[in-house]
Coordinates of C-alpha atoms in Angstrom, one line a residue:
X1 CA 148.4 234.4 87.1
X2 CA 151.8 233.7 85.8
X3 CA 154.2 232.8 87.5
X4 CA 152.1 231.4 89.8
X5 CA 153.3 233.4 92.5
X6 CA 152.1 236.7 91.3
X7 CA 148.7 238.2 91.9
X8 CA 146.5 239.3 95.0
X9 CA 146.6 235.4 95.7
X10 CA 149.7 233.0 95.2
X11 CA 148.3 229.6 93.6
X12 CA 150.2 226.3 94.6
X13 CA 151.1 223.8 91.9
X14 CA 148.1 221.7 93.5
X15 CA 145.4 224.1 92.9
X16 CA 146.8 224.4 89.2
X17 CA 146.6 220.3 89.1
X18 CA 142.9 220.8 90.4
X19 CA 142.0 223.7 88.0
X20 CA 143.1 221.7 85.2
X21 CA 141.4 218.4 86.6
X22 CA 138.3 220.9 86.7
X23 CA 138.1 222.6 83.3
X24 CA 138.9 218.6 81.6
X25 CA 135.5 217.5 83.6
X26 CA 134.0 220.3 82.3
X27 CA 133.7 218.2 79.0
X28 CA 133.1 221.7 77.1
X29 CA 134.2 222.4 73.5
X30 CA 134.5 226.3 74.3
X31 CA 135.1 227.8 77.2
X32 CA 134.6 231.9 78.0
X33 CA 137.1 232.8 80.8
X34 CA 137.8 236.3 82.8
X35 CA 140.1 237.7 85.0
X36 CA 142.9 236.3 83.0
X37 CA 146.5 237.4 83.3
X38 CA 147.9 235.9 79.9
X39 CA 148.1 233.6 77.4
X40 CA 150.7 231.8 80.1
X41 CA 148.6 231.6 82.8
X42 CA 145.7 230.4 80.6
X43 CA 148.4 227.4 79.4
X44 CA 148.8 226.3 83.3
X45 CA 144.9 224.9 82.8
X46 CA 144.2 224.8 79.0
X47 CA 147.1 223.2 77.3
X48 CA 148.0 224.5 74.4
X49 CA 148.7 221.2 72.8
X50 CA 144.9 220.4 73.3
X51 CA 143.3 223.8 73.5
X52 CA 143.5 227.4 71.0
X53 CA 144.3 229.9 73.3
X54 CA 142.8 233.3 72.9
X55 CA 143.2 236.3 74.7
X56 CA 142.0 240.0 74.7
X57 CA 144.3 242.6 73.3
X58 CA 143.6 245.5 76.1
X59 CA 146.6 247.4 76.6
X60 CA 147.8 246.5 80.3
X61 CA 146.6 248.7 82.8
X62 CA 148.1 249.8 86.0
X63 CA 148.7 247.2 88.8
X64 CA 147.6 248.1 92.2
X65 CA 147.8 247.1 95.4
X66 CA 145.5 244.3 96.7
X67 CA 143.8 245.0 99.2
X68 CA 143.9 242.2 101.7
X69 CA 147.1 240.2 100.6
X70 CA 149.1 243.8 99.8
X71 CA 150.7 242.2 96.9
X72 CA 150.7 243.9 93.9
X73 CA 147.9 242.9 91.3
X74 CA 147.7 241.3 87.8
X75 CA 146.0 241.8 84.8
X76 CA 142.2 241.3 84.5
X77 CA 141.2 240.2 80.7
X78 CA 138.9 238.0 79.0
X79 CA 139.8 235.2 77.3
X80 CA 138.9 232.1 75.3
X81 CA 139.7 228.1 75.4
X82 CA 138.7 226.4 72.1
X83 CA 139.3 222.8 71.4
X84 CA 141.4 221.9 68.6
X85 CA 139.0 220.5 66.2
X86 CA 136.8 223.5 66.6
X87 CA 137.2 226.2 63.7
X88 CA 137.8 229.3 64.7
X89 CA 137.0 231.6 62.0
X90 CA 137.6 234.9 63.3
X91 CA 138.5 236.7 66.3
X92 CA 137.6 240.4 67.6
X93 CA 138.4 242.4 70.5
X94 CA 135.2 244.3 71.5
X95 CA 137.0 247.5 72.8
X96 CA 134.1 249.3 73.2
X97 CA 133.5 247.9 76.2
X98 CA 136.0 249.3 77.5
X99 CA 134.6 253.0 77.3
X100 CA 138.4 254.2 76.6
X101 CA 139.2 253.7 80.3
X102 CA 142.3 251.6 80.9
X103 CA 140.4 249.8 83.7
X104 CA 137.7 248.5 82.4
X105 CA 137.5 245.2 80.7
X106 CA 137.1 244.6 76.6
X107 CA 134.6 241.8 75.4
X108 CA 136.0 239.5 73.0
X109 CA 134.3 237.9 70.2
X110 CA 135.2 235.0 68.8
X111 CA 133.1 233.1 65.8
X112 CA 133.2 229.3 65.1
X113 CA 132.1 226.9 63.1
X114 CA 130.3 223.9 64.9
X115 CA 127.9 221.1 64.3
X116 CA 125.2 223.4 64.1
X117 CA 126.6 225.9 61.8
X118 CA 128.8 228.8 62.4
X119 CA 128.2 231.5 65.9
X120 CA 129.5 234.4 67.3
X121 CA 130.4 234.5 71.1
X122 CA 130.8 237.6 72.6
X123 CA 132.5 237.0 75.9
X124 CA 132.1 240.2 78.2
X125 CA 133.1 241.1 82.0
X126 CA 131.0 244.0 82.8
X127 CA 131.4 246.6 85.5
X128 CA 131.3 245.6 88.8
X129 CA 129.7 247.0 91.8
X130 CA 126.1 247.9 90.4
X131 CA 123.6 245.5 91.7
X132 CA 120.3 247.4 91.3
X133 CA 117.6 245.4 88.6
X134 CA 117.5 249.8 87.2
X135 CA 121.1 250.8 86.7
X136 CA 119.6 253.5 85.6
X137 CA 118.2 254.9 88.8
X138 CA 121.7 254.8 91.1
X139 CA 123.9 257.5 91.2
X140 CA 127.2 255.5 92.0
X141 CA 129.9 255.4 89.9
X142 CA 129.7 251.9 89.1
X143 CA 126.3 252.4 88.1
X144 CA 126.8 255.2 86.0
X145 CA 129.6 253.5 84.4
X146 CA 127.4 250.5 84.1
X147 CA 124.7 253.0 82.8
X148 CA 127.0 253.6 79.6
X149 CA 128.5 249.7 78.6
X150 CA 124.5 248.3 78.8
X151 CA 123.7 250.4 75.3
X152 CA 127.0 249.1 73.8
X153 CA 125.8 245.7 75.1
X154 CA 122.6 246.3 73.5
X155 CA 123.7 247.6 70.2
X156 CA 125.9 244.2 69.5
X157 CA 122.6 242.5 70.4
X158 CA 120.7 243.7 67.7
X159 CA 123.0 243.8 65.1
X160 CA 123.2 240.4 65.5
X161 CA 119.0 239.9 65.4
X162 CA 118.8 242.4 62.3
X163 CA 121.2 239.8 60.9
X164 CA 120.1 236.6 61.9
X165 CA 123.3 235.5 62.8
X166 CA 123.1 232.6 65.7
X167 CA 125.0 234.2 68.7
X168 CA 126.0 233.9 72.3
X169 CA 126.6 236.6 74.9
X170 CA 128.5 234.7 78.0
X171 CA 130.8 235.8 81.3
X172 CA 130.4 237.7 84.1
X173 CA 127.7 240.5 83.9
X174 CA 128.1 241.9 87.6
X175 CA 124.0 241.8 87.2
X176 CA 121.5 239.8 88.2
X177 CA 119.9 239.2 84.9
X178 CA 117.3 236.5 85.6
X179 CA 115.7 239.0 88.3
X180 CA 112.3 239.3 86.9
X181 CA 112.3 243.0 86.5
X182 CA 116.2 243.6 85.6
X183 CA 116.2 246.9 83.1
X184 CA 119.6 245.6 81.3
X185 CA 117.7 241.7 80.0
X186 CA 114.4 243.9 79.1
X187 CA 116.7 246.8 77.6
X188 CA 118.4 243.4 75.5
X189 CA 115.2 241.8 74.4
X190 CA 113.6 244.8 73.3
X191 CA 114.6 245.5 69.7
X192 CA 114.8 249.4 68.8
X193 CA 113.1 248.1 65.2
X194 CA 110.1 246.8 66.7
X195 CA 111.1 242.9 65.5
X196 CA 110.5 240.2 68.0
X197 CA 114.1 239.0 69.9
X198 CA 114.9 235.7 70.0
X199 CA 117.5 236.8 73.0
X200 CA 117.2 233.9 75.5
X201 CA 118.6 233.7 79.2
X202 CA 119.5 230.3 79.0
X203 CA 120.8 230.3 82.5
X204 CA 118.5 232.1 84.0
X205 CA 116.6 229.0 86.2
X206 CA 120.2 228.7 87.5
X207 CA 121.4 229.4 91.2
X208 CA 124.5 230.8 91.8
X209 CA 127.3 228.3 93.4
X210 CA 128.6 230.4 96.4
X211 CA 126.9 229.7 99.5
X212 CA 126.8 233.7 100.4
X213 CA 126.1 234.7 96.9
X214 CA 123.1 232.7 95.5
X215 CA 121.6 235.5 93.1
X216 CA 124.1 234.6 89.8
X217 CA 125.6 236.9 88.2
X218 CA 127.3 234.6 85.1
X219 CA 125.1 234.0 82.5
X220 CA 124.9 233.0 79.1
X221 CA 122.4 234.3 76.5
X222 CA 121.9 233.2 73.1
X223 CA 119.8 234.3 69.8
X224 CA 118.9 233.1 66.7
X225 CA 119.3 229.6 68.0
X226 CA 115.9 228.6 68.4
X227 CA 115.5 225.6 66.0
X228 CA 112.7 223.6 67.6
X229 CA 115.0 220.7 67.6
X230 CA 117.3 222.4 69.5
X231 CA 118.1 221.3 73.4
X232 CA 119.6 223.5 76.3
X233 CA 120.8 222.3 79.3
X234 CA 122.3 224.8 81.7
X235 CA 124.3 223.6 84.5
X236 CA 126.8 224.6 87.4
X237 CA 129.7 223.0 88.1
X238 CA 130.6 222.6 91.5
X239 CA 134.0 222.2 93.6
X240 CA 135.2 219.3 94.7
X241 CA 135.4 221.6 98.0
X242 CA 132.7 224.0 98.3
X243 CA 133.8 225.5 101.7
X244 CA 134.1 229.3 100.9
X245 CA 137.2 229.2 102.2
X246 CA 138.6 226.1 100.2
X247 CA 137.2 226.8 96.8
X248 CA 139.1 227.1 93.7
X249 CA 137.4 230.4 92.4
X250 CA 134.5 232.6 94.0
X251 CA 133.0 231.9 90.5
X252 CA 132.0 228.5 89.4
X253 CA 131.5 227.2 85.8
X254 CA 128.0 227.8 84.4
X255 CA 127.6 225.6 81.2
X256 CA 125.4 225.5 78.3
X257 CA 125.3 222.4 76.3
X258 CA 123.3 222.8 72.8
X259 CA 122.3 219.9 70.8
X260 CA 119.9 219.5 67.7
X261 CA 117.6 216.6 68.4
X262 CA 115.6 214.6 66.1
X263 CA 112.2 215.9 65.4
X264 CA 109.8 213.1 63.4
X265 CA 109.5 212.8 60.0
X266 CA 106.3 214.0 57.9
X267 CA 104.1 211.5 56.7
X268 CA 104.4 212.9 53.1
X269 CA 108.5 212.5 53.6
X270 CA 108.4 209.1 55.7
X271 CA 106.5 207.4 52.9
X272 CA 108.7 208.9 49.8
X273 CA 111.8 207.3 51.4
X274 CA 110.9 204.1 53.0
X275 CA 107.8 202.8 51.2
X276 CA 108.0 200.1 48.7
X277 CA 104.4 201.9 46.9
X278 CA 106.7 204.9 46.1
X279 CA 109.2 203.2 44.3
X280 CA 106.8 200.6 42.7
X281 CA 105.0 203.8 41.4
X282 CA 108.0 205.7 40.0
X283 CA 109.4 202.8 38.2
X284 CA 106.5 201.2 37.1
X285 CA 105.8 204.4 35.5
X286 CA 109.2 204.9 33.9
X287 CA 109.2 201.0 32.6
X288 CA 105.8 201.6 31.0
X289 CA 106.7 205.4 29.3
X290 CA 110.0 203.3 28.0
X291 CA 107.4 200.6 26.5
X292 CA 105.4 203.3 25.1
X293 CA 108.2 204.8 23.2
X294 CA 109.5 201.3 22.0
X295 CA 106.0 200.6 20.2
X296 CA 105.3 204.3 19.0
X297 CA 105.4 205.7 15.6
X298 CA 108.0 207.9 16.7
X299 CA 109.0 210.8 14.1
X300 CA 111.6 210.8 11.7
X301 CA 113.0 214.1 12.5
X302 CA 114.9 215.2 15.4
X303 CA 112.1 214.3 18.7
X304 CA 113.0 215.1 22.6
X305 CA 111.1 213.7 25.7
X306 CA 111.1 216.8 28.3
X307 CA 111.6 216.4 31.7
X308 CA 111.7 218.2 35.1
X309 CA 114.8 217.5 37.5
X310 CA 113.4 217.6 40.6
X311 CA 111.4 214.8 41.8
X312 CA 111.6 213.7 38.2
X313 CA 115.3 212.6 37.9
X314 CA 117.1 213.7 41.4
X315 CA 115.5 212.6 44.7
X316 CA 115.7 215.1 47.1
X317 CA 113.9 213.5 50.0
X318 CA 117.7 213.7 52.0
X319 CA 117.0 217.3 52.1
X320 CA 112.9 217.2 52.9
X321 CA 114.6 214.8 55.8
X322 CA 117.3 217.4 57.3
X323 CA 114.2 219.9 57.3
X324 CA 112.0 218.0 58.8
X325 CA 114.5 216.5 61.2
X326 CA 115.6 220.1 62.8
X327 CA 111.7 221.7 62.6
X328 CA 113.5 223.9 59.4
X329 CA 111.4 224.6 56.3
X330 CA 112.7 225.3 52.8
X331 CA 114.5 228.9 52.1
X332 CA 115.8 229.7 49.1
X333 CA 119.7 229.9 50.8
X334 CA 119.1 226.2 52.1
X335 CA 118.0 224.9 48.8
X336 CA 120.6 226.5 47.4
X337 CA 123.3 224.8 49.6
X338 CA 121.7 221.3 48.3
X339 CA 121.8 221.9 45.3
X340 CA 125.6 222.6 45.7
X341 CA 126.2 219.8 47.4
X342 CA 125.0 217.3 44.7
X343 CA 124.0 214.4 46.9
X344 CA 120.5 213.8 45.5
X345 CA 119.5 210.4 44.4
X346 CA 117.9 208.9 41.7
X347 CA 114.3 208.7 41.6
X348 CA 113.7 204.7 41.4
X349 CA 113.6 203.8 37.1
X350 CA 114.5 207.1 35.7
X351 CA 117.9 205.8 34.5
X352 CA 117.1 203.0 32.6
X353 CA 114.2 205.6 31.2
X354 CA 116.9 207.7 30.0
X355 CA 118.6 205.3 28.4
X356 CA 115.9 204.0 26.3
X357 CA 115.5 207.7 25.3
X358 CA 118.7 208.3 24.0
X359 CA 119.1 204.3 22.5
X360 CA 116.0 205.2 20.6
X361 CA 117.3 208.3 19.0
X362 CA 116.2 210.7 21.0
X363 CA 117.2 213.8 23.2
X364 CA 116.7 215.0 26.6
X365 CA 115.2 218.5 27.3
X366 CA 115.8 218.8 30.9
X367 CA 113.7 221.8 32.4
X368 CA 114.0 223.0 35.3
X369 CA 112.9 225.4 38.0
X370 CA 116.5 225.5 40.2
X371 CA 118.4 228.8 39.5
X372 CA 120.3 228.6 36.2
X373 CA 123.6 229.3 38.0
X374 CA 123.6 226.3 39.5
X375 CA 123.5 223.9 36.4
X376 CA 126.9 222.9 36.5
X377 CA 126.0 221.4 40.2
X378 CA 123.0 219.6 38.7
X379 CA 124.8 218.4 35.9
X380 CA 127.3 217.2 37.8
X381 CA 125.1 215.2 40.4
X382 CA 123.0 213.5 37.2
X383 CA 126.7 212.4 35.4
X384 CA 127.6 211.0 38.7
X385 CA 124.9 209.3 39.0
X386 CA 125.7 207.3 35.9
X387 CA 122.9 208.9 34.0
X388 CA 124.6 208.5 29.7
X389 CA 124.1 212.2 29.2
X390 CA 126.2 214.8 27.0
X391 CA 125.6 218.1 25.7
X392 CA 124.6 216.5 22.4
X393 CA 122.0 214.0 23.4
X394 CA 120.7 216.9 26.2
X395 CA 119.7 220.1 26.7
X396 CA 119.7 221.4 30.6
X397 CA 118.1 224.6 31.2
X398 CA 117.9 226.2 34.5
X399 CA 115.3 228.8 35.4
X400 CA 116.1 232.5 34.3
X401 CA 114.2 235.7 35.5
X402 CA 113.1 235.7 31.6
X403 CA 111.1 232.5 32.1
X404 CA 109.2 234.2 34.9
X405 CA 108.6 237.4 33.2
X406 CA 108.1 235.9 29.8
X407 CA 104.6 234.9 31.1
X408 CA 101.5 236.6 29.3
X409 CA 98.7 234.5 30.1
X410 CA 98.8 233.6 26.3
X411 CA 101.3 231.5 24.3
X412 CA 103.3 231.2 27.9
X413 CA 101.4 230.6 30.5
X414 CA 103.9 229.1 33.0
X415 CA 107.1 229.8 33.7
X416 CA 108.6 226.4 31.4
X417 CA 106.6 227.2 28.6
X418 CA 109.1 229.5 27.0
X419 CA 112.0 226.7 27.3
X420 CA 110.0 223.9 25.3
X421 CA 109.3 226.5 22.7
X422 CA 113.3 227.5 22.8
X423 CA 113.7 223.4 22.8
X424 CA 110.8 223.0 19.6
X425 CA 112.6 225.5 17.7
X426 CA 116.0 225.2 18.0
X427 CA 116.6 229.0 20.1
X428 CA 117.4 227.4 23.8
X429 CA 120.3 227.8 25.6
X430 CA 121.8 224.9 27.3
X431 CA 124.5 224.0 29.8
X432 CA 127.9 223.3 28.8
X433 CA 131.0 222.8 30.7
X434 CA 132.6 225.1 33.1
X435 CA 128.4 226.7 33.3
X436 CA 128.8 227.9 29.8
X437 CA 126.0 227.9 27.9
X438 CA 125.2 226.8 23.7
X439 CA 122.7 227.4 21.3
X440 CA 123.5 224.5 18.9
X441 CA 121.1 222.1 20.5
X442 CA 118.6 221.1 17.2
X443 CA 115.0 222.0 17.2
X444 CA 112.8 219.0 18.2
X445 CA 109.3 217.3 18.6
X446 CA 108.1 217.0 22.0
X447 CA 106.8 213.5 22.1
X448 CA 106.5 213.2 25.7
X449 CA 106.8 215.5 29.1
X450 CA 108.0 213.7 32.1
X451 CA 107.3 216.1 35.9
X452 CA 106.2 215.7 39.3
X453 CA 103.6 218.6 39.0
X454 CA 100.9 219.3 36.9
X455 CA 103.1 222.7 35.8
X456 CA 105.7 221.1 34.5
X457 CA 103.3 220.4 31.5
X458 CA 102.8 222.9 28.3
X459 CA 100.4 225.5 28.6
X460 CA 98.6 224.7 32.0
X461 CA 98.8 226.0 35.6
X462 CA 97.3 224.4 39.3
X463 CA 94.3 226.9 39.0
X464 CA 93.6 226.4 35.2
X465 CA 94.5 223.1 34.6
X466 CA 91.6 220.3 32.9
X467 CA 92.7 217.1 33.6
X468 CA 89.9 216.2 31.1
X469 CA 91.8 218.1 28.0
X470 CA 95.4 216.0 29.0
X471 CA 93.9 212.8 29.2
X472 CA 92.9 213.5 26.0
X473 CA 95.9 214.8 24.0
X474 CA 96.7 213.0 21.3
X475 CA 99.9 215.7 20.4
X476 CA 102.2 214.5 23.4
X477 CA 101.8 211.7 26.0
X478 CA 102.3 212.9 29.8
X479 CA 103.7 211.0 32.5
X480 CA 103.7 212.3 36.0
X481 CA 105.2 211.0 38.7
X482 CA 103.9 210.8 42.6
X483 CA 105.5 213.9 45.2
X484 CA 103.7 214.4 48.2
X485 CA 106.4 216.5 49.6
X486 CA 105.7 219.6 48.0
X487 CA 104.3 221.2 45.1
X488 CA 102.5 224.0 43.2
X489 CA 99.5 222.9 45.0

């Protein structure tokens, strides 16, 4: 409380030296609080200059009078200590909680952004005084009461799961949740839609600190958190003093430290990124195609070489590495984010390929299977890479939903096909600045295609492909580069 004089029990300027020495060996980035009087009492242990302070917004309720001290009491809230350089990036009172009864605790939800990507904590203090593992089967009042929050508890719960939004439930439940047979953690890990919960007790192999109360009753749960690079470890944190009578709080810290290990790297990934074969192959390749086009009878009208981006041009083994590293695989929303982020690399040779291209007369058709709103990003990333390309000597085209649709099974039989006929005669549409788009780009001969995967050649798929009939082409050369990360296969 604050002053430090008020509440059921005074506190001495000692105990508020030890509570602070306390929550600092904590070593926690967040911490979930209760039975907080105010923002001002909070200060006394989490200063301000070093902590954001949050507290619940439930109106005051009536004081009474304490039973064994007869002072009068204080308020009774939950609240929230965040270090500074976490972002908190919103901030909720859960009032319904609180069942419209101006004695009953709100939950509080808080969400953040931290090193493993943003959360939502939902910090409750639940009715006290119903102990039974089936609420549901007491008539007291506190059951009945309880009886009526666990649903509200429960609905918040699955929102979150229908959402796949990473989450933590934390604080005093008044219930002894890890009991093997509790009705409130299988009511919580059931979800009404029939989906599997990822609802964890991570506390629950926990024993309660107070000597005469072993069964705990604070817990913290968490959901859609269960990267398989992810570590828990669950602790209690002691007192100094654990004599009943001494200690700080009937309540001791229960912590939940989460950290995304390092998983190994694939054998496909480890050997694009540190083997000396990979990039022997890729520019070996690209120095030979540049030889090629030096000594060939190349036309005297406009000619293009095609080529894919990915794999091709940008290296994106940084991003096979992040999924492999945290046991993630690809989603179309993670791609996306790397894309936007335009750190990929570039595959070993390609840039001095490109600039025999374009010294040679030639253009660039660039044809590619990432979205077509992201263009600018991939433009970007290859001018930053130093690559000597402009909207006269290329032509980037992103996929469109008209690529996929456009195939028939005859003149386009994979989803590129329809861009090197745009490119051949003169129709595509290509990437300008600010992710416009132009049509001026001149129809050209496709001397060469230049991919990763057997698709990003005219007119062939995995299934139907004959290696037999492109070895023997004589109308275009084909160069295609190693990826044993992924593909069409």
């Amino acid at each position: 409380a604050f002053p430090i004089t008020d509440g059921c029990r005074s506190r001495t300027k000692a105990e508020i030296r030890a509570l602070r020495s306390y929550a600092q060996d904590l070593e926690a980035d967040i911490v979930a609080l209760q039975e907080v009087g105010s923002i001002e009492a909070l200060g006394q242990v989490f200063p301000p200059s070093d902590w954001q302070l949050f507290l619940s917004q439930r109106p005051d309720s009536e004081t009474y009078e304490c039973r064994e001290s007869g002072r009068q009491s204080t308020q009774q809230k939950v609240a929230f200590a965040v270090q500074n350089d976490i972002e908190v990036l919103g901030e909720t009172d859960f009032t319904a909680l609180g069942l419209d009864n101006p004695g009953l605790r709100h939950g509080m939800e808080l969400t953040v952004s931290t090193p493993l990507g943003e959360m939502d904590i939902l910090n409750v203090h639940m009715k006290s005084g119903c102990f039974k593992d089936d609420f549901s089967r007491s008539d007291s009042e506190a059951c009945q009461t309880f009886a009526r929050q666990a649903p509200i508890l429960d609905d918040w719960i699955e929102a979150k799961e229908r959402e796949k939004t990473p989450y933590l439930v934390v604080g005093d439940f008044n219930h002894r949740l890890s009991s093997p047979y509790n009705k409130l953690s299988m009511l919580m890990a059931d979800n009404s839609n029939g989906a599997e919960s990822n609802l964890v007790n991570a506390t629950a192999s926990l024993i309660g600190c107070h000597p005469y109360y072993p069964a705990p009753i604070d817990h913290i749960l968490m959901g859609q958190l269960q990267s398989p690079a992810l570590t828990t470890s669950p602790r209690v944190h002691s007192y100094d003093d654990m004599n009943p009578d001494n200690m700080l709080s009937d309540h001791c810290a229960v912590s939940l430290t989460l950290e995304n290990g390092q998983l190994p790297l694939s054998t496909s990934v480890t050997w694009q990124t540190t083997s000396k074969e990979y990039r022997y192959l890729t520019t070996s390749t690209y120095h030979r195609a540049s030889e090629y086009l030096k000594s060939a009878s190349l036309p005297t009208t406009p000619w293009m070489v095609t080529m894919d981006i990915d794999e091709t041009v940008l290296d994106n083994s940084d991003y096979q590495v992040i999924l492999d590293r945290s046991g993630r695989t690809y989603t179309s929303e993670s791609w996306a984010k790397w894309v936007a982020s335009e750190q990929a690399r570039l595959v070993p040779g390609v840039g001095s390929f490109i600039e025999t291209v374009i010294g040679l007369g030639g253009h660039v058709g660039f044809i590619t299977n990432r979205n077509r709103v992201q263009d600018h990003h991939t433009w970007s990333n290859m001018i930053a890479l130093g690559l000597p390309l402009t909207t006269t000597n290329s032509c980037l085209m992103g996929r469109s939903s008209k690529d996929v649709s456009s195939v028939n099974g005859g003149n386009i039989i994979n989803d590129k096909d329809l861009r090197r006929e745009q490119l051949e005669n003169g129709t595509s549409s290509c990437y300008q600045a600010e992710n416009e788009r132009h049509n001026s780009f001149p129809g050209a001969t496709i001397v060469m295609q230049v991919g990763d995967n057997i698709e990003d050649f005219a007119g062939v798929t995995q299934e139907t492909a004959s290696l037999e009939a492109l070895l023997a082409s004589t109308e275009t050369t084909y160069i295609l580069l190693p990826n044993p990360m992924y593909g069409s296969w």
